[in-house]
Coordinates of C-alpha atoms in Angstrom, one line a residue:
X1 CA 4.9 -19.9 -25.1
X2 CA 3.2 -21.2 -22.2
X3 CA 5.5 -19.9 -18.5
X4 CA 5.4 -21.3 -15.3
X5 CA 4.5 -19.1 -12.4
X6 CA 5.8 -17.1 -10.1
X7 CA 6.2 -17.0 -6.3
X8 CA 2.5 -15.2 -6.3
X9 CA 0.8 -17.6 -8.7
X10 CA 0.2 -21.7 -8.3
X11 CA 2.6 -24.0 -9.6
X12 CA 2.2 -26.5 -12.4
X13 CA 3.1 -30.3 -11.5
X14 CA 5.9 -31.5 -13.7
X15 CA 5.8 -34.2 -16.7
X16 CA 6.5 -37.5 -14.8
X17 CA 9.8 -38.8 -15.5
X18 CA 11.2 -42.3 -15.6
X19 CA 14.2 -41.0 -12.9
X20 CA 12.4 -39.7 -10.1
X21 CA 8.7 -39.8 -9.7
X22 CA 7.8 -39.1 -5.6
X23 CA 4.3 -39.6 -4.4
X24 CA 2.4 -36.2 -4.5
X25 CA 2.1 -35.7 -1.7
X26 CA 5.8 -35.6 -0.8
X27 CA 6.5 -33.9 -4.3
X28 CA 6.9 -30.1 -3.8
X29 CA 8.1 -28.4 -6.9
X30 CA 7.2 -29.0 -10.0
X31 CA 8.3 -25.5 -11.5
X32 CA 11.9 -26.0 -11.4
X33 CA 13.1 -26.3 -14.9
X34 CA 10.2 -23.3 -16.2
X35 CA 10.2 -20.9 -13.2
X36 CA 8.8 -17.1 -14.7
X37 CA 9.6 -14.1 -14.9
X38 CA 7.2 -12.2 -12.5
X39 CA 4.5 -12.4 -9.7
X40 CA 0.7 -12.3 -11.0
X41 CA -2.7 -13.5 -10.5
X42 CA -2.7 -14.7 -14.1
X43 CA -4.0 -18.0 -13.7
X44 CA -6.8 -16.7 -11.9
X45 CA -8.3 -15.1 -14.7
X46 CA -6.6 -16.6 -17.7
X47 CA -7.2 -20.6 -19.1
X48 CA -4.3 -22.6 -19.1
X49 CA -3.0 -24.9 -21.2
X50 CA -4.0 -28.4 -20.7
X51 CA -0.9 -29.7 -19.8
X52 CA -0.6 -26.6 -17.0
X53 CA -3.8 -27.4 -15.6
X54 CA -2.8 -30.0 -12.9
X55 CA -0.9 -28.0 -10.1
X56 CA 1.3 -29.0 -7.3
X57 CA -0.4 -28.0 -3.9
X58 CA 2.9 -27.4 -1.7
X59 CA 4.0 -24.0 -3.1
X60 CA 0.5 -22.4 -3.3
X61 CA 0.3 -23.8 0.6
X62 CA 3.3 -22.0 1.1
X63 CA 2.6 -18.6 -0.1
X64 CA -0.7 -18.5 1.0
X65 CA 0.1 -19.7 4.8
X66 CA 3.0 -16.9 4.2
X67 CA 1.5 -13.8 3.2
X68 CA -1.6 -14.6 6.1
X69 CA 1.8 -14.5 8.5
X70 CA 2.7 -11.3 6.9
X71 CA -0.8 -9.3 7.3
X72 CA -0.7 -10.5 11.2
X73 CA 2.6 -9.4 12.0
X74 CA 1.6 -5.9 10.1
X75 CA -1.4 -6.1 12.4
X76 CA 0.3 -6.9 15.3
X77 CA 2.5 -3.9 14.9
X78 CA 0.6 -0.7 16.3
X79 CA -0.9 -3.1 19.2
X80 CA 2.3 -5.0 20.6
X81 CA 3.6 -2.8 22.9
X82 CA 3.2 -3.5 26.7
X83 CA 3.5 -6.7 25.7
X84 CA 6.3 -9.0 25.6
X85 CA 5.0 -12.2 24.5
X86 CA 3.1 -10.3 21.5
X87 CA 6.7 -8.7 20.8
X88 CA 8.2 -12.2 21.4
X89 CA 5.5 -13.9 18.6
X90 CA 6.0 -10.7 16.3
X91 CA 10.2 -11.1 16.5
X92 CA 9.6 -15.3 15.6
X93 CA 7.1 -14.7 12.7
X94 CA 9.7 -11.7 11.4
X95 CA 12.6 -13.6 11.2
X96 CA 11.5 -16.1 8.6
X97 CA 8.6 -15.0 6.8
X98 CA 9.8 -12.5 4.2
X99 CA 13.0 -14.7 4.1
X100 CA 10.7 -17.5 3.2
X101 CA 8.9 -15.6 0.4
X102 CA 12.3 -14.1 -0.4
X103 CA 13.7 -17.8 -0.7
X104 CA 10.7 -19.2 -2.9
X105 CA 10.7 -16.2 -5.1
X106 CA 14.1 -17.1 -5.9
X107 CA 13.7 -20.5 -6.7
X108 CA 10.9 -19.5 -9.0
X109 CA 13.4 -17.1 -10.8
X110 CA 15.9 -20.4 -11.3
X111 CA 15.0 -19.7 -15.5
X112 CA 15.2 -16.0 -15.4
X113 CA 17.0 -14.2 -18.2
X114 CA 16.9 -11.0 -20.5
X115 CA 14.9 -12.4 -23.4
X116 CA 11.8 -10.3 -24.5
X117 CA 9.2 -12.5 -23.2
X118 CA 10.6 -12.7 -19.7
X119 CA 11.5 -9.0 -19.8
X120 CA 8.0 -7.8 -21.0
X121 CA 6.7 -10.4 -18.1
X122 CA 8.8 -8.8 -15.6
X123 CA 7.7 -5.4 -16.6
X124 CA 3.5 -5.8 -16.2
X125 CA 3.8 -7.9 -13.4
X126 CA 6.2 -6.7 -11.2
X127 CA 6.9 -3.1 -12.0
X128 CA 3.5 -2.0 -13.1
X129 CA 2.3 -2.6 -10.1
X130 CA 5.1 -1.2 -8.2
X131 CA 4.1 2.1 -9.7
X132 CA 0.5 1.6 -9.2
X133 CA 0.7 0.8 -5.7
X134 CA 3.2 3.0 -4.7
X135 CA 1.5 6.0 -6.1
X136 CA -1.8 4.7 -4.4
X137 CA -0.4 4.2 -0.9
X138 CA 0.9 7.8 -1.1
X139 CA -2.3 9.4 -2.1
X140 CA -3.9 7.2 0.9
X141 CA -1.6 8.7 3.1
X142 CA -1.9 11.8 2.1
X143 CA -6.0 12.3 2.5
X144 CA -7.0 9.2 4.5
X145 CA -4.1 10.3 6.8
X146 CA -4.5 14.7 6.6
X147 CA -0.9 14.7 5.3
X148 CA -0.6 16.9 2.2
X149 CA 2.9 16.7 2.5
X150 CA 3.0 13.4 1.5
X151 CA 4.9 13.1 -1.6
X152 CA 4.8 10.3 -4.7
X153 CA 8.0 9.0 -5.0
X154 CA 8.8 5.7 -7.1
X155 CA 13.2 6.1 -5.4
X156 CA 11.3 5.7 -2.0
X157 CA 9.5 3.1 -1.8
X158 CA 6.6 3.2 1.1
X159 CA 5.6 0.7 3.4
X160 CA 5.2 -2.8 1.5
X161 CA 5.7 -2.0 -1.9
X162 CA 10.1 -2.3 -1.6
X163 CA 9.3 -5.7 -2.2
X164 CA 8.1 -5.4 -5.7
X165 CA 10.9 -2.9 -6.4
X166 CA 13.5 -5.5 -5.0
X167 CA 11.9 -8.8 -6.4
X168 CA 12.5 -6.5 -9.8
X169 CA 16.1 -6.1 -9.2
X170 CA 16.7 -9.1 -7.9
X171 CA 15.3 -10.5 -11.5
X172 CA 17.2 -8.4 -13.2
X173 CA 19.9 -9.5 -11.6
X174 CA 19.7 -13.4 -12.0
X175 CA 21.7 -13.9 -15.0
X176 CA 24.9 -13.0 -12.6
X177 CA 23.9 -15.4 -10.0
X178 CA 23.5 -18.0 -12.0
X179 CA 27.1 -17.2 -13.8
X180 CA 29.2 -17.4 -10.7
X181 CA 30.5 -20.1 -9.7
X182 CA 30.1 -19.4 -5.7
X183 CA 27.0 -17.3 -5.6
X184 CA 25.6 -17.5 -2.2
X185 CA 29.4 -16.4 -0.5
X186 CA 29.3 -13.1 -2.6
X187 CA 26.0 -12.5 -1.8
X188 CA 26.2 -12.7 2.2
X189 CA 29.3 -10.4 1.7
X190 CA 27.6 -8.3 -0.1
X191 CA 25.0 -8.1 3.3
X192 CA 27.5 -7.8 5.1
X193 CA 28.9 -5.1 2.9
X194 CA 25.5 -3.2 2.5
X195 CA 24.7 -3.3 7.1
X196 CA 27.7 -1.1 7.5
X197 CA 27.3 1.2 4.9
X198 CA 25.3 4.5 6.1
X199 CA 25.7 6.1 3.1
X200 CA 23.5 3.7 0.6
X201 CA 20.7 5.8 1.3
X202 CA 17.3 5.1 0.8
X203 CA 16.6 5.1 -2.5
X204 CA 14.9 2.3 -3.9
X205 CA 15.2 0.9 -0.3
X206 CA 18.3 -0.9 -1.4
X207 CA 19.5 -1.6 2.0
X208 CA 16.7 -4.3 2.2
X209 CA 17.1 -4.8 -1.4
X210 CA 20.8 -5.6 -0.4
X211 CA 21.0 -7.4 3.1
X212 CA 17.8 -9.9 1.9
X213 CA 19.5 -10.6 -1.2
X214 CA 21.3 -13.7 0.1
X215 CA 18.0 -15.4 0.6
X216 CA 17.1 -14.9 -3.4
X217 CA 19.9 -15.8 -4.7
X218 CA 19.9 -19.5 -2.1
X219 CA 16.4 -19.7 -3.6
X220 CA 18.3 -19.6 -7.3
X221 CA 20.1 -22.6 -5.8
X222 CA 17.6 -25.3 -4.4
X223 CA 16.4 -28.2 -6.6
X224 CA 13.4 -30.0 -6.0
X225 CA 15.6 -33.0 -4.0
X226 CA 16.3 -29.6 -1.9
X227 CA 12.4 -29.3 -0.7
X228 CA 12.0 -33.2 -0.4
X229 CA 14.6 -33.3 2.3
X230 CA 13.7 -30.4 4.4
X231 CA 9.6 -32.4 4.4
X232 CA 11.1 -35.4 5.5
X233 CA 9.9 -36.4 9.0
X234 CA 12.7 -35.9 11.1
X235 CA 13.0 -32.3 9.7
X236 CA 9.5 -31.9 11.3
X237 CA 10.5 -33.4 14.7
X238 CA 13.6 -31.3 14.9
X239 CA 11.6 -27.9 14.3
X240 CA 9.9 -28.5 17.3
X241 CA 12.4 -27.9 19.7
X242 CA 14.0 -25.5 17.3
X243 CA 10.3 -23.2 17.3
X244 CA 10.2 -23.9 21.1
X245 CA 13.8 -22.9 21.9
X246 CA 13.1 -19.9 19.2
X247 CA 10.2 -18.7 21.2
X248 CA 11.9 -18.9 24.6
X249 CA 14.6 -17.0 23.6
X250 CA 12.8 -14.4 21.5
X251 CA 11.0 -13.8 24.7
X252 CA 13.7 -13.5 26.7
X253 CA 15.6 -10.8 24.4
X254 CA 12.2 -9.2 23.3
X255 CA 12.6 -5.8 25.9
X256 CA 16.4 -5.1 24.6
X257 CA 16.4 -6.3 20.5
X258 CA 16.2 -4.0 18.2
X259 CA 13.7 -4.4 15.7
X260 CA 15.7 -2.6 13.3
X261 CA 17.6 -6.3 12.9
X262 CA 14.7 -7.9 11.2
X263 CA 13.8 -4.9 8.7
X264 CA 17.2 -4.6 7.5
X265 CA 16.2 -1.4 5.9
X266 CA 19.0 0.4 7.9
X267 CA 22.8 0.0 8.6
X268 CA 24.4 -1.1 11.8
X269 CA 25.6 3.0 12.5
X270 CA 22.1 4.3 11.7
X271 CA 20.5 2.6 14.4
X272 CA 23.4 3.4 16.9
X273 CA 25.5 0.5 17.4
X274 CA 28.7 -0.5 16.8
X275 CA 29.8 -0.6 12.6
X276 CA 31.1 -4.3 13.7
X277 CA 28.2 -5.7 14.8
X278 CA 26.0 -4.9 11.4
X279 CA 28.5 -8.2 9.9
X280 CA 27.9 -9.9 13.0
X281 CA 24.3 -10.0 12.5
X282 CA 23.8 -10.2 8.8
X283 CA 25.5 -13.7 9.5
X284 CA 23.4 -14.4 13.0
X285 CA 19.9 -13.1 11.2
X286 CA 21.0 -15.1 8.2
X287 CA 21.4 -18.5 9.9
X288 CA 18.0 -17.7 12.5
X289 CA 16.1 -17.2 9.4
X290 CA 17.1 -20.0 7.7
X291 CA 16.9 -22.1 10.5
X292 CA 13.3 -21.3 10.9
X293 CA 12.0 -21.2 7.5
X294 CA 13.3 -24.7 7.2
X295 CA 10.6 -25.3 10.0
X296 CA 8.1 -23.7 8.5
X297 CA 8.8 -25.3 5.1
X298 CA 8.6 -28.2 6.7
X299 CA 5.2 -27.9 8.1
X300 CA 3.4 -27.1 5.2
X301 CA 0.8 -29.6 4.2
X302 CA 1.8 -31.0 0.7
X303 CA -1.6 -32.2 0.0
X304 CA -4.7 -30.1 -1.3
X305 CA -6.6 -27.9 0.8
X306 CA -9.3 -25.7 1.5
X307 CA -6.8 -22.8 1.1
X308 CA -4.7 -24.3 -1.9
X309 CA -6.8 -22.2 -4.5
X310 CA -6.0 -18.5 -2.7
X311 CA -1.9 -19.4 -3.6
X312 CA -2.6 -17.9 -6.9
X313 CA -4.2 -14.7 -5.3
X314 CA -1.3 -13.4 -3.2
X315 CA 0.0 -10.8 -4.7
X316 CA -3.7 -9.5 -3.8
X317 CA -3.3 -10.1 -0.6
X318 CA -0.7 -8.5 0.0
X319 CA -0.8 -5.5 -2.0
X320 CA -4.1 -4.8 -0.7
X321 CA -4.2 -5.9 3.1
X322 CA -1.8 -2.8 3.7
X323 CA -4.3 -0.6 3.1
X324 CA -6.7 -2.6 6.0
X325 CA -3.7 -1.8 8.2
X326 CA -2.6 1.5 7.5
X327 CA -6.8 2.7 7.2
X328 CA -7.4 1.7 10.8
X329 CA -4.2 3.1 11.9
X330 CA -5.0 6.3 10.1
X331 CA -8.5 6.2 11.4
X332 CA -6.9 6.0 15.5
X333 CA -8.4 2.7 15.7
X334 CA -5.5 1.3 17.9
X335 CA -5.2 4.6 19.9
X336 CA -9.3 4.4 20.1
X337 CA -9.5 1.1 21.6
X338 CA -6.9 0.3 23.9
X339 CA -8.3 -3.1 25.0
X340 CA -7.1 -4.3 21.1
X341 CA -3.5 -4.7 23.0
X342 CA -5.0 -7.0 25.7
X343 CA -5.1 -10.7 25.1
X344 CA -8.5 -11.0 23.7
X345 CA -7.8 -7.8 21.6
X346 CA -4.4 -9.5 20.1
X347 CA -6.7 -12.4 19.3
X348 CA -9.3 -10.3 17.5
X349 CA -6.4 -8.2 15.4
X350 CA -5.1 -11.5 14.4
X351 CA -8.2 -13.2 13.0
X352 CA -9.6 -9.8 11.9
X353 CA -6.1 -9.6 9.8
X354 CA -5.7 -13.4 8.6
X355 CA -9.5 -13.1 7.5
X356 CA -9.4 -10.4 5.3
X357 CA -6.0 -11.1 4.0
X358 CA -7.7 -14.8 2.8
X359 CA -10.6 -12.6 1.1
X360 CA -8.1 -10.4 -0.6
X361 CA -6.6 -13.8 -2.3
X362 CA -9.9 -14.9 -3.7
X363 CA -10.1 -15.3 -7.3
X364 CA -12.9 -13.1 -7.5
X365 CA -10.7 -10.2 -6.6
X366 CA -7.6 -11.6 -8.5
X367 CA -9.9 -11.0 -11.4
X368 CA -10.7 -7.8 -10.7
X369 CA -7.4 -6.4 -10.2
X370 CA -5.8 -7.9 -13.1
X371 CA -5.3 -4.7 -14.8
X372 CA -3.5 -3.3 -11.7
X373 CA -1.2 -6.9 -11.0
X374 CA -1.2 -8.0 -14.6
X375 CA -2.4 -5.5 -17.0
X376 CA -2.3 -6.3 -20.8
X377 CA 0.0 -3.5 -22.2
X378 CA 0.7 -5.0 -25.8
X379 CA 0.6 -1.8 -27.2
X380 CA 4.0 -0.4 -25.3
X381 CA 6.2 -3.9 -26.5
X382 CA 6.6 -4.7 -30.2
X383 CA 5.1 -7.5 -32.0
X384 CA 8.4 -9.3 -32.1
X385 CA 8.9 -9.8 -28.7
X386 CA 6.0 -11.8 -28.3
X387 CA 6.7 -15.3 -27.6
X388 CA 10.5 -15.2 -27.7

């Protein structure tokens, strides 16, 4: 039985109905009655079925002009300091762009529940390669790093993998969302909840897993009417100002905000302020970062272009770009060469980064990864579950 993809892969167009039938290019989801179960670069390596074939450009736009945002602001990180505008750019692009992926991920889990199919999905695709990747960015810290110390621990996620680990629970989790009747409330107290608790810990980063989850579970809520509204025109016009006013003010608080605020991977006490204020800014971060995503959403071509086809590969991308990062970091590139944190340098970092995060999405590569993002482990289900 024949599953729509997930926030990594491109989506299918849906049957035209008598209803509602938008012009394509103002049509952005065609996935939202057969959303799957897990993030893959399957349809770069495996054929289709006919009726699949046709795919609707917006949400491959989306996730590829998202996770190119997320290798820059990882490159931007070691070079940024000593300079405020950099910081300023870095604080903008961090308040919505894991919120956005966050958001679409959830709208691509709308269908989501415990039946063997979905669950054997959800396995290879999303937890497979948590353990993969996890256990490979430890052993590159450990040699390409000289850290012997380092240790391989699936509780503890390192650097980018929590997000496989937290779209998993997240998943796993559907089924409640979709039962209550006020979903998005509970999960912003839960936030709330989660930023003034130091004692979660960080196993399985849940403190991220936790104060992100409101954005997932708004994603389980959008309908395609949802998308069509934030594209309109005067949507666009108003995220002008809103990206200009962002910017100004980002700039403005750059020297005194903690960054700790856009991670979310820590309570309010563990990065020494007030318990209060760990509510206050769950809510604040909540309603910047939806604010700008709705910007960014807006702004996203809806037609086909040159970098439609990568959408499928960004689970590549982004498992793999990390290790660009963390190599040159390793290798004292950014201590090396100071003049990377000058202008020019900033410019260099950012087209060296949105380059080769673009290569890592090529189908060529999604192929050759496929065991690793996707593998084919029909000998650990049984037979029965297949189709079901």
């Amino acid at each position: 039985m024949f599953q729509a993809p997930s926030v990594f892969q491109r989506a299918p167009l849906p049957p035209a109905t008598r209803e509602s039938e938008p012009r394509r290019e103002q049509t952005l989801t065609a996935t939202a009655s057969r959303p799957a179960a897990g993030p893959s670069a399957r349809d770069a390596a495996a054929p289709m079925p006919a009726a699949a074939k046709k795919r609707d450009p917006y949400f491959d736009n989306v996730k590829y002009l998202a996770i190119v945002l997320v290798a820059v602001a990882h490159a931007w990180e070691p070079v940024m300091d000593g300079s405020r505008a950099t910081r300023a750019l870095y604080m903008i692009v961090y308040t919505f762009h894991m919120p956005a992926f966050i958001l679409i991920s959830g709208y691509f889990s709308r269908s989501f529940d415990m039946t063997p199919s979905k669950v054997k999905r959800l396995i290879t695709s999303v937890a497979v390669p948590y353990v993969l990747f996890e256990t490979a960015y430890s052993l590159f810290k450990r040699y390409a790093d000289d850290a012997p110390d380092m240790a391989i621990s699936l509780i503890d996620p390192f650097f980018l993998t929590w997000f496989l680990i937290a779209l998993f629970i997240w998943r796993v989790t559907t089924p409640i969302w979709r039962t209550l009747r006020h979903p998005l409330p509970v999960a912003l107290a839960i936030a709330m909840l989660a930023s003034v608790s130091p004692d979660i810990g960080d196993d399985l980063d849940l403190q991220r897993v936790l104060q992100f989850l409101p954005f997932f579970v708004l994603g389980l809520l959008m309908k395609p009417e949802h998308f069509q509204l934030v594209r309109r025109r005067e949507v666009r016009l108003l995220s002008l100002p809103l990206f200009a006013g962002a910017l100004l003010f980002a700039y403005w608080i750059a020297p005194h905000m903690q960054l700790g605020w856009l991670y979310r991977a820590n309570s309010a006490q563990e990065m020494d302020a007030p318990w209060w204020s760990g509510a206050v800014m769950t809510l604040a971060m909540f309603g910047c970062a939806l604010a700008l995503t709705i910007g960014f959403l807006a702004w996203v071509p809806g037609r086909a272009r040159w970098f439609t086809a990568l959408g499928a590969g960004t689970i590549c991308g982004y498992l793999l770009h990390g290790f660009l990062i963390k190599g040159a970091e390793y290798a004292g590139l950014f201590d090396r060469y100071t003049w990377l944190s000058d202008p020019v340098g900033l410019v260099v970092v950012s087209l060296t980064a949105a380059v080769a995060v673009t290569l890592m999405c090529t189908p060529l590569v999604g192929r050759t990864l496929k065991w690793a993002t996707e593998p084919d482990m029909k000998w650990a289900f049984r037979k029965d579950s297949a189709g079901r």
